[in-house]
Coordinates of N, CA and C in Angstrom, one line a residue:
M916 N 14.7 77.5 46.8 CA 14.5 77.5 48.3 C 14.2 78.9 48.8
H917 N 13.2 78.9 49.7 CA 12.8 80.2 50.3 C 13.1 80.2 51.8
K918 N 13.8 81.2 52.2 CA 14.1 81.3 53.7 C 13.6 82.6 54.2
Y919 N 12.6 82.5 55.1 CA 11.9 83.7 55.6 C 12.0 83.8 57.1
V920 N 12.0 85.0 57.6 CA 11.8 85.3 59.1 C 10.5 86.0 59.2
I921 N 9.7 85.6 60.2 CA 8.5 86.4 60.4 C 8.5 87.0 61.8
M922 N 8.2 88.3 61.8 CA 8.3 89.0 63.1 C 7.0 89.8 63.4
G923 N 6.9 90.2 64.6 CA 5.7 91.0 65.1 C 5.5 90.7 66.6
M924 N 4.8 91.6 67.2 CA 4.5 91.4 68.6 C 3.8 90.1 69.0
P925 N 3.9 89.6 70.2 CA 3.2 88.4 70.6 C 1.7 88.6 70.3
G926 N 1.1 87.6 69.6 CA -0.4 87.7 69.3 C -0.7 88.4 68.0
C927 N 0.3 88.7 67.2 CA 0.0 89.4 66.0 C -0.5 88.5 64.9
G928 N -0.3 87.2 65.0 CA -0.8 86.3 64.0 C 0.4 85.6 63.3
K929 N 1.6 85.6 63.8 CA 2.7 85.0 63.1 C 2.5 83.6 62.9
G930 N 2.1 82.8 63.9 CA 1.9 81.4 63.8 C 0.9 81.0 62.7
T931 N -0.2 81.7 62.7 CA -1.3 81.4 61.7 C -0.8 81.7 60.3
Q932 N -0.2 82.8 60.1 CA 0.3 83.1 58.7 C 1.5 82.2 58.3
S933 N 2.3 81.8 59.3 CA 3.4 80.9 59.0 C 2.9 79.5 58.5
E934 N 1.8 79.0 59.2 CA 1.3 77.7 58.9 C 0.7 77.7 57.5
I935 N 0.0 78.8 57.1 CA -0.5 78.9 55.7 C 0.6 78.9 54.7
M936 N 1.6 79.7 54.9 CA 2.8 79.8 54.0 C 3.5 78.5 53.9
C937 N 3.7 77.8 55.0 CA 4.4 76.5 55.0 C 3.6 75.5 54.2
K938 N 2.3 75.4 54.4 CA 1.5 74.4 53.8 C 1.5 74.7 52.2
R939 N 1.4 75.9 51.9 CA 1.3 76.3 50.4 C 2.6 76.1 49.7
F940 N 3.7 76.4 50.3 CA 5.0 76.4 49.7 C 6.0 75.3 50.2
D941 N 5.5 74.4 50.9 CA 6.3 73.2 51.4 C 7.5 73.7 52.2
L942 N 7.3 74.7 53.1 CA 8.4 75.2 53.9 C 8.3 74.5 55.3
V943 N 9.3 74.6 56.0 CA 9.3 74.0 57.4 C 9.1 75.2 58.4
H944 N 8.1 75.1 59.2 CA 7.8 76.1 60.2 C 8.7 75.9 61.4
I945 N 9.7 76.7 61.7 CA 10.5 76.6 62.8 C 10.1 77.7 63.8
S946 N 9.2 77.2 64.8 CA 8.6 78.1 65.7 C 9.2 77.9 67.1
V947 N 9.8 79.0 67.7 CA 10.3 78.9 69.0 C 9.3 78.5 70.0
G948 N 8.1 79.0 69.9 CA 7.0 78.7 70.8 C 6.6 77.2 70.7
D949 N 6.6 76.7 69.5 CA 6.2 75.2 69.3 C 7.3 74.3 69.9
I950 N 8.6 74.7 69.7 CA 9.7 73.9 70.3 C 9.6 73.9 71.8
L951 N 9.3 75.1 72.4 CA 9.2 75.1 73.9 C 8.0 74.2 74.4
R952 N 6.9 74.3 73.7 CA 5.7 73.5 74.1 C 5.9 72.1 73.9
W953 N 6.7 71.7 72.8 CA 7.0 70.3 72.6 C 7.8 69.7 73.8
N954 N 8.8 70.5 74.2 CA 9.6 70.0 75.4 C 8.7 69.8 76.6
I955 N 7.8 70.7 76.8 CA 6.9 70.6 78.0 C 6.0 69.4 77.9
K956 N 5.4 69.2 76.7 CA 4.5 68.1 76.5 C 5.2 66.7 76.6
N957 N 6.5 66.7 76.2 CA 7.2 65.4 76.2 C 8.1 65.3 77.5
H958 N 7.9 66.2 78.4 CA 8.6 66.1 79.7 C 10.2 65.9 79.5
T959 N 10.7 66.7 78.7 CA 12.2 66.6 78.4 C 13.0 67.2 79.6
K960 N 14.3 67.1 79.5 CA 15.1 67.7 80.6 C 14.9 69.2 80.7
L961 N 14.6 69.8 79.6 CA 14.4 71.3 79.6 C 13.0 71.7 80.1
A962 N 12.1 70.8 80.2 CA 10.7 71.2 80.4 C 10.5 72.0 81.7
A963 N 11.1 71.5 82.8 CA 11.0 72.2 84.1 C 11.5 73.7 84.0
R964 N 12.6 73.8 83.4 CA 13.2 75.2 83.3 C 12.3 76.1 82.4
I965 N 11.8 75.5 81.3 CA 10.9 76.3 80.4 C 9.6 76.7 81.1
K966 N 9.0 75.8 81.9 CA 7.8 76.1 82.6 C 8.1 77.2 83.6
R967 N 9.2 77.2 84.3 CA 9.5 78.2 85.3 C 9.7 79.6 84.6
L968 N 10.4 79.6 83.5 CA 10.6 80.8 82.7 C 9.3 81.4 82.2
M969 N 8.4 80.5 81.6 CA 7.2 81.0 81.0 C 6.2 81.5 82.0
S970 N 6.2 80.9 83.3 CA 5.3 81.3 84.3 C 5.5 82.8 84.7
T971 N 6.7 83.4 84.4 CA 6.9 84.8 84.8 C 6.2 85.7 83.9
G972 N 5.8 85.3 82.7 CA 5.1 86.2 81.8 C 6.0 87.0 80.9
R973 N 7.3 86.9 81.1 CA 8.3 87.6 80.3 C 8.8 86.7 79.2
L974 N 9.5 87.3 78.3 CA 10.2 86.6 77.2 C 11.2 85.6 77.8
I975 N 11.3 84.4 77.1 CA 12.3 83.5 77.5 C 13.7 84.1 77.2
P976 N 14.7 84.0 78.1 CA 16.0 84.6 77.9 C 16.6 84.3 76.5
D977 N 17.2 85.4 75.9 CA 17.7 85.3 74.5 C 18.7 84.2 74.3
E978 N 19.6 84.0 75.3 CA 20.6 82.9 75.1 C 20.0 81.6 75.0
F979 N 18.9 81.3 75.8 CA 18.2 80.1 75.8 C 17.6 79.8 74.4
V980 N 16.9 80.8 73.9 CA 16.3 80.7 72.6 C 17.3 80.5 71.5
E981 N 18.4 81.2 71.6 CA 19.5 81.1 70.6 C 20.0 79.7 70.4
N982 N 20.2 79.1 71.5 CA 20.7 77.7 71.5 C 19.7 76.7 70.9
I983 N 18.4 76.9 71.2 CA 17.4 76.1 70.7 C 17.3 76.2 69.2
V984 N 17.3 77.5 68.7 CA 17.2 77.7 67.2 C 18.4 77.2 66.5
Q985 N 19.6 77.4 67.0 CA 20.8 76.9 66.3 C 20.7 75.4 66.2
K986 N 20.3 74.7 67.2 CA 20.3 73.3 67.2 C 19.2 72.8 66.2
R987 N 18.0 73.5 66.2 CA 17.0 73.1 65.2 C 17.4 73.3 63.8
L988 N 18.1 74.4 63.5 CA 18.5 74.7 62.1 C 19.5 73.7 61.6
Q989 N 20.2 73.1 62.5 CA 21.3 72.1 62.2 C 20.6 70.8 61.6
D990 N 19.3 70.6 61.8 CA 18.7 69.4 61.4 C 18.6 69.3 59.8
H991 N 18.6 70.5 59.2 CA 18.7 70.6 57.7 C 17.6 69.7 57.1
D992 N 16.4 69.8 57.6 CA 15.2 69.1 57.0 C 14.4 70.0 56.2
W993 N 14.9 71.2 55.9 CA 14.1 72.2 55.2 C 14.6 72.3 53.8
N994 N 14.2 71.2 53.0 CA 14.7 71.1 51.6 C 14.2 72.3 50.7
Y995 N 13.0 72.8 51.0 CA 12.5 73.9 50.2 C 12.5 75.2 50.9
G996 N 13.0 75.2 52.1 CA 13.2 76.5 52.9 C 12.5 76.4 54.2
F997 N 12.5 77.5 54.9 CA 11.9 77.6 56.2 C 11.2 78.9 56.5
M998 N 10.3 78.9 57.5 CA 9.7 80.1 58.0 C 10.1 80.1 59.5
L999 N 11.0 81.1 59.9 CA 11.5 81.1 61.2 C 10.7 82.1 62.0
D1000 N 10.1 81.6 63.1 CA 9.1 82.4 63.9 C 9.6 82.5 65.4
G1001 N 9.8 83.7 65.8 CA 10.3 83.9 67.2 C 11.7 84.1 67.4
F1002 N 12.4 84.3 66.3 CA 13.9 84.6 66.4 C 14.3 85.3 65.1
P1003 N 15.2 86.2 65.1 CA 16.1 86.7 66.2 C 15.3 87.5 67.2
R1004 N 15.9 87.6 68.4 CA 15.3 88.3 69.5 C 15.9 89.6 69.8
N1005 N 17.1 89.9 69.3 CA 17.8 91.1 69.5 C 18.7 91.4 68.3
E1006 N 19.3 92.6 68.3 CA 20.1 93.0 67.2 C 21.3 92.2 67.0
A1007 N 22.0 91.8 68.1 CA 23.2 90.9 68.0 C 22.9 89.6 67.4
Q1008 N 21.7 89.0 67.8 CA 21.3 87.7 67.2 C 21.0 87.9 65.7
A1009 N 20.4 89.1 65.3 CA 20.1 89.3 63.9 C 21.3 89.4 63.1
E1010 N 22.4 90.1 63.6 CA 23.6 90.2 62.9 C 24.3 88.9 62.7
F1011 N 24.3 88.0 63.8 CA 24.8 86.7 63.7 C 24.1 85.9 62.7
F1012 N 22.8 86.0 62.7 CA 21.9 85.2 61.8 C 22.2 85.6 60.3
L1013 N 22.3 86.8 60.1 CA 22.6 87.3 58.7 C 24.0 86.8 58.2
E1014 N 24.9 86.6 59.1 CA 26.2 86.1 58.7 C 26.2 84.6 58.4
S1015 N 25.2 83.9 59.0 CA 25.1 82.4 58.9 C 24.2 82.0 57.8
Y1016 N 23.1 82.8 57.5 CA 22.1 82.4 56.5 C 21.8 83.5 55.6
D1017 N 21.6 83.1 54.3 CA 21.1 84.1 53.3 C 19.5 84.0 53.3
I1018 N 18.9 85.0 53.8 CA 17.4 85.0 53.9 C 16.8 85.8 52.7
D1019 N 15.6 85.4 52.3 CA 15.0 86.1 51.2 C 14.2 87.4 51.7
A1020 N 13.6 87.3 52.8 CA 12.8 88.4 53.3 C 12.5 88.2 54.8
V1021 N 12.2 89.4 55.4 CA 11.6 89.4 56.8 C 10.2 89.9 56.7
I1022 N 9.2 89.1 57.1 CA 7.8 89.5 57.1 C 7.5 90.1 58.5
Y1023 N 7.0 91.4 58.5 CA 6.7 92.0 59.7 C 5.1 92.2 59.7
I1024 N 4.5 91.7 60.7 CA 3.0 91.8 60.9 C 2.8 92.9 61.9
D1025 N 2.2 94.0 61.5 CA 2.1 95.2 62.3 C 0.7 95.2 62.9
V1026 N 0.6 95.2 64.2 CA -0.7 95.2 64.9 C -0.6 96.2 66.1
P1027 N -1.6 97.1 66.3 CA -1.6 98.0 67.4 C -1.5 97.3 68.8
A1028 N -0.8 97.8 69.7 CA -0.6 97.2 71.0 C -1.9 96.9 71.7
D1029 N -2.9 97.8 71.7 CA -4.2 97.6 72.4 C -4.9 96.4 71.8
L1030 N -4.8 96.1 70.5 CA -5.4 95.0 69.9 C -4.7 93.7 70.4
I1031 N -3.4 93.8 70.5 CA -2.6 92.6 71.0 C -3.1 92.2 72.4
V1032 N -3.3 93.2 73.3 CA -3.7 92.9 74.6 C -5.1 92.3 74.6
E1033 N -6.0 92.7 73.7 CA -7.3 92.1 73.6 C -7.2 90.7 73.1
R1034 N -6.4 90.5 72.1 CA -6.3 89.2 71.5 C -5.7 88.1 72.5
L1035 N -4.7 88.5 73.2 CA -4.0 87.6 74.1 C -4.9 87.3 75.3
G1036 N -5.7 88.3 75.7 CA -6.6 88.2 76.8 C -7.7 87.2 76.5
S1037 N -8.0 87.0 75.2 CA -9.1 86.1 74.8 C -8.5 84.7 74.3
R1038 N -7.2 84.5 74.5 CA -6.6 83.3 74.0 C -6.8 82.1 75.0
R1039 N -7.1 81.0 74.5 CA -7.2 79.8 75.3 C -6.4 78.7 74.6
V1040 N -5.8 77.8 75.4 CA -5.0 76.7 74.9 C -5.5 75.4 75.5
C1041 N -5.5 74.4 74.6 CA -5.9 73.1 75.0 C -4.8 72.5 75.9
A1042 N -5.2 72.1 77.1 CA -4.2 71.5 78.1 C -3.7 70.2 77.6
N1043 N -4.4 69.5 76.7 CA -4.0 68.2 76.3 C -3.1 68.2 75.1
C1044 N -3.4 68.9 74.0 CA -2.6 68.9 72.8 C -2.0 70.2 72.4
G1045 N -2.3 71.3 73.1 CA -1.6 72.6 72.8 C -2.2 73.4 71.8
A1046 N -3.4 73.0 71.2 CA -4.0 73.8 70.1 C -4.5 75.1 70.8
T1047 N -4.4 76.1 70.0 CA -4.6 77.5 70.4 C -5.9 78.1 69.8
Y1048 N -6.7 78.7 70.6 CA -8.0 79.3 70.1 C -8.0 80.8 70.6
N1049 N -8.9 81.5 70.0 CA -9.2 82.9 70.4 C -10.8 83.0 70.6
L1050 N -11.3 83.3 71.8 CA -12.7 83.2 72.0 C -13.4 84.3 71.2
V1051 N -12.7 85.3 70.7 CA -13.4 86.3 69.9 C -13.3 86.0 68.4
S1052 N -12.1 85.7 67.9 CA -12.0 85.6 66.5 C -11.8 84.2 65.9
A1053 N -11.4 83.2 66.8 CA -11.2 81.8 66.3 C -11.5 80.9 67.4
A1054 N -12.8 80.9 67.8 CA -13.3 80.0 68.9 C -13.4 78.6 68.4
P1055 N -13.4 77.6 69.3 CA -13.6 76.2 68.9 C -15.1 76.0 68.4
A1056 N -15.3 75.0 67.6 CA -16.6 74.8 67.0 C -17.7 74.6 68.1
V1057 N -17.3 73.8 69.1 CA -18.1 73.6 70.3 C -17.5 74.3 71.5
P1058 N -18.2 75.3 72.1 CA -17.6 76.0 73.2 C -17.0 75.2 74.2
G1059 N -15.8 75.4 74.6 CA -15.1 74.7 75.6 C -14.5 73.4 75.3
V1060 N -14.6 73.0 74.0 CA -14.1 71.7 73.5 C -13.1 71.9 72.4
C1061 N -12.0 71.2 72.6 CA -10.9 71.3 71.6 C -11.3 70.7 70.3
D1062 N -11.2 71.4 69.2 CA -11.5 70.8 67.8 C -10.6 69.7 67.5
A1063 N -9.3 69.8 67.9 CA -8.3 68.8 67.5 C -8.4 67.5 68.2
C1064 N -8.6 67.5 69.6 CA -8.5 66.3 70.3 C -9.8 66.0 71.2
G1065 N -10.7 66.9 71.2 CA -11.9 66.7 72.0 C -11.8 67.0 73.5
S1066 N -10.7 67.4 73.9 CA -10.5 67.7 75.3 C -11.4 68.9 75.7
R1067 N -11.9 68.8 77.0 CA -12.7 69.9 77.5 C -11.9 70.8 78.4
E1068 N -10.6 70.7 78.4 CA -9.8 71.5 79.3 C -9.1 72.6 78.4
L1069 N -9.8 73.7 78.1 CA -9.2 74.8 77.4 C -8.9 75.8 78.5
I1070 N -7.6 76.2 78.6 CA -7.1 77.0 79.7 C -6.6 78.3 79.3
R1071 N -6.6 79.3 80.2 CA -5.9 80.5 79.9 C -4.5 80.5 80.5
R1072 N -3.5 80.8 79.6 CA -2.1 80.8 80.1 C -1.9 81.7 81.2
P1073 N -1.0 81.4 82.2 CA -0.8 82.3 83.3 C -0.3 83.7 82.9
D1074 N 0.4 83.7 81.7 CA 1.0 85.0 81.3 C 0.1 85.8 80.4
D1075 N -1.2 85.3 80.2 CA -2.1 86.0 79.4 C -3.0 86.9 80.2
N1076 N -2.4 87.7 81.1 CA -3.2 88.8 81.8 C -2.6 90.1 81.3
E1077 N -3.3 91.2 81.5 CA -2.9 92.5 80.9 C -1.6 92.9 81.4
V1078 N -1.3 92.8 82.7 CA 0.0 93.3 83.2 C 1.2 92.5 82.5
A1079 N 1.1 91.2 82.5 CA 2.1 90.4 81.9 C 2.2 90.6 80.4
I1080 N 1.1 90.8 79.8 CA 1.1 91.0 78.3 C 1.8 92.3 78.0
R1081 N 1.5 93.4 78.7 CA 2.2 94.7 78.5 C 3.7 94.7 78.8
E1082 N 4.0 93.9 79.8 CA 5.5 93.7 80.0 C 6.2 93.0 78.9
R1083 N 5.5 92.0 78.3 CA 6.1 91.3 77.1 C 6.2 92.3 75.9
L1084 N 5.2 93.1 75.8 CA 5.2 94.0 74.6 C 6.3 95.1 74.8
Q1085 N 6.6 95.5 76.1 CA 7.7 96.4 76.3 C 9.0 95.7 76.1
D1086 N 9.1 94.4 76.5 CA 10.3 93.7 76.2 C 10.6 93.6 74.7
Y1087 N 9.5 93.4 73.9 CA 9.6 93.4 72.5 C 10.1 94.7 71.9
Q1088 N 9.5 95.8 72.4 CA 9.9 97.1 71.9 C 11.4 97.4 72.2
D1089 N 11.8 97.0 73.4 CA 13.2 97.3 73.8 C 14.2 96.4 73.2
K1090 N 13.9 95.1 72.9 CA 14.9 94.2 72.5 C 14.8 93.8 71.0
T1091 N 13.5 93.6 70.6 CA 13.3 93.0 69.2 C 13.2 94.0 68.1
L1092 N 12.6 95.2 68.4 CA 12.5 96.2 67.4 C 13.9 96.6 66.8
P1093 N 15.0 96.7 67.6 CA 16.3 97.0 67.0 C 16.7 95.9 66.0
A1094 N 16.3 94.7 66.2 CA 16.7 93.6 65.3 C 15.9 93.9 64.0
L1095 N 14.6 94.2 64.1 CA 13.8 94.5 62.9 C 14.4 95.7 62.2
N1096 N 14.8 96.7 62.9 CA 15.4 97.9 62.2 C 16.7 97.5 61.5
L1097 N 17.4 96.6 62.0 CA 18.6 96.1 61.3 C 18.2 95.5 60.0
F1098 N 17.2 94.6 60.0 CA 16.7 94.0 58.8 C 16.2 95.1 57.8
R1099 N 15.6 96.1 58.3 CA 15.1 97.2 57.5 C 16.3 97.9 56.8
R1100 N 17.3 98.1 57.5 CA 18.5 98.8 56.9 C 19.1 97.9 55.8
K1101 N 18.9 96.6 55.9 CA 19.4 95.6 54.8 C 18.3 95.5 53.7
E1102 N 17.2 96.2 53.8 CA 16.1 96.2 52.8 C 15.5 94.8 52.6
L1103 N 15.3 94.1 53.8 CA 14.8 92.8 53.7 C 13.3 92.7 54.2
V1104 N 12.8 93.8 54.7 CA 11.5 93.8 55.4 C 10.4 94.1 54.5
I1105 N 9.3 93.3 54.5 CA 8.0 93.7 54.0 C 7.1 93.8 55.2
S1106 N 6.3 94.8 55.2 CA 5.4 95.1 56.4 C 3.9 95.0 55.9
V1107 N 3.1 94.3 56.7 CA 1.7 94.1 56.4 C 0.9 94.4 57.6
R1108 N -0.3 95.0 57.5 CA -1.2 95.2 58.6 C -1.8 93.9 59.0
G1109 N -1.7 93.6 60.3 CA -2.3 92.4 60.8 C -3.6 92.5 61.5
D1110 N -4.2 93.7 61.5 CA -5.5 93.9 62.1 C -6.7 93.7 61.1
R1111 N -6.5 92.7 60.3 CA -7.5 92.4 59.2 C -7.7 90.9 59.2
P1112 N -8.7 90.5 58.3 CA -8.9 89.1 58.2 C -7.7 88.3 57.8
I1113 N -7.6 87.1 58.2 CA -6.4 86.2 58.0 C -6.1 86.1 56.5
T1114 N -7.1 85.9 55.7 CA -6.9 85.8 54.2 C -6.3 87.0 53.6
E1115 N -6.8 88.2 54.1 CA -6.3 89.5 53.5 C -4.8 89.7 53.9
V1116 N -4.5 89.3 55.1 CA -3.1 89.5 55.5 C -2.2 88.5 54.7
Q1117 N -2.6 87.3 54.5 CA -1.9 86.3 53.7 C -1.7 86.8 52.3
A1118 N -2.8 87.3 51.7 CA -2.7 87.8 50.3 C -1.7 88.9 50.1
D1119 N -1.6 89.8 51.1 CA -0.6 90.9 51.0 C 0.8 90.3 51.2
I1120 N 1.0 89.3 52.0 CA 2.3 88.7 52.2 C 2.8 88.1 50.9
Q1121 N 1.9 87.3 50.3 CA 2.3 86.7 49.0 C 2.5 87.7 47.9
R1122 N 1.7 88.7 47.9 CA 1.9 89.7 46.9 C 3.2 90.4 47.0
D1123 N 3.5 90.8 48.3 CA 4.8 91.6 48.5 C 6.0 90.7 48.3
L1124 N 5.8 89.4 48.5 CA 7.0 88.5 48.2 C 7.0 88.0 46.8
N1125 N 6.2 88.6 45.9 CA 6.1 88.2 44.5 C 5.6 86.8 44.4
L1126 N 4.7 86.3 45.3 CA 4.1 85.0 45.2 C 2.6 85.1 45.0
A1127 N 2.1 86.2 44.6 CA 0.7 86.4 44.5 C 0.1 85.6 43.4
K1128 N 0.8 85.1 42.4 CA 0.3 84.2 41.4 C -0.3 82.9 41.9
Y1129 N 0.2 82.5 43.1 CA -0.3 81.3 43.7 C -1.6 81.6 44.6
R1130 N -2.5 80.7 44.6 CA -3.7 80.9 45.3 C -3.6 80.2 46.7
I1131 N -4.2 80.8 47.7 CA -4.2 80.3 49.0 C -5.1 79.0 49.0
K1132 N -4.5 77.9 49.6 CA -5.3 76.7 49.7 C -6.5 76.9 50.6
S1133 N -7.6 76.3 50.3 CA -8.8 76.4 51.2 C -8.7 75.3 52.3

C-alpha cells in the first residue's frame, strides 16, 4: 500500500500528476477540490456554502476542509493506497494527520509564483462537467468546446483573476508552507520542479519515490 500527500501552490499541477500516479499504481485520488466540485454539481446541502466561500477567491476555511477529508478517508476504499491532494492545510492539521496515518512520502511540486499567476489566469472550466483546461498549455481540441462532454460553455472561475490569485498564494505561504516544513523535518518530502513538461515532472516523481522502473502509461 502506498500513501502519499501531494503539495504545492494552486495551479502547480497537483491534480494532473495525481491522476497519472493513481492510474498507474491503482491509488485513490482524494482531492479536496474534486470533493467540493462534486457537492456543487450534485446540489448537496453543502453546495450553497461552498459556492459562497469559493466566490471570495480565498482558500476554503481549514476546519471545513478538515471535516471533509476525515469523512472521505473513513470510506476505506483505498485498498492499494491514496494520493491526498489539498490537505493538510496548516501545521496543526499536518501533526494530526501524521498521528493518524503512516504516509510514505510528501510530493512537493515547486513552481514560481509568477508562473502560477499566468497558469491560473489562462484556466477555463467546463460549466457542465467540471473538466479543466489551460488555454496556453492544455487547451481543448476544438477551441471553446469541452473534450469530455461537448459543452460550449467553458468559463473562467471568478477567483481566477490576478488579485484573487495572489491572495490565495499569500494564504498558501502563510498557512500551508509551515505544514510542508513539518513534513520536511520528518524527512518525508521529495521536491520536484513543476515548470517543465508533465511527463518530465512525473518521471522525476517516480524516480524519487523509487518507482522509476515502472513506465508511465500513454
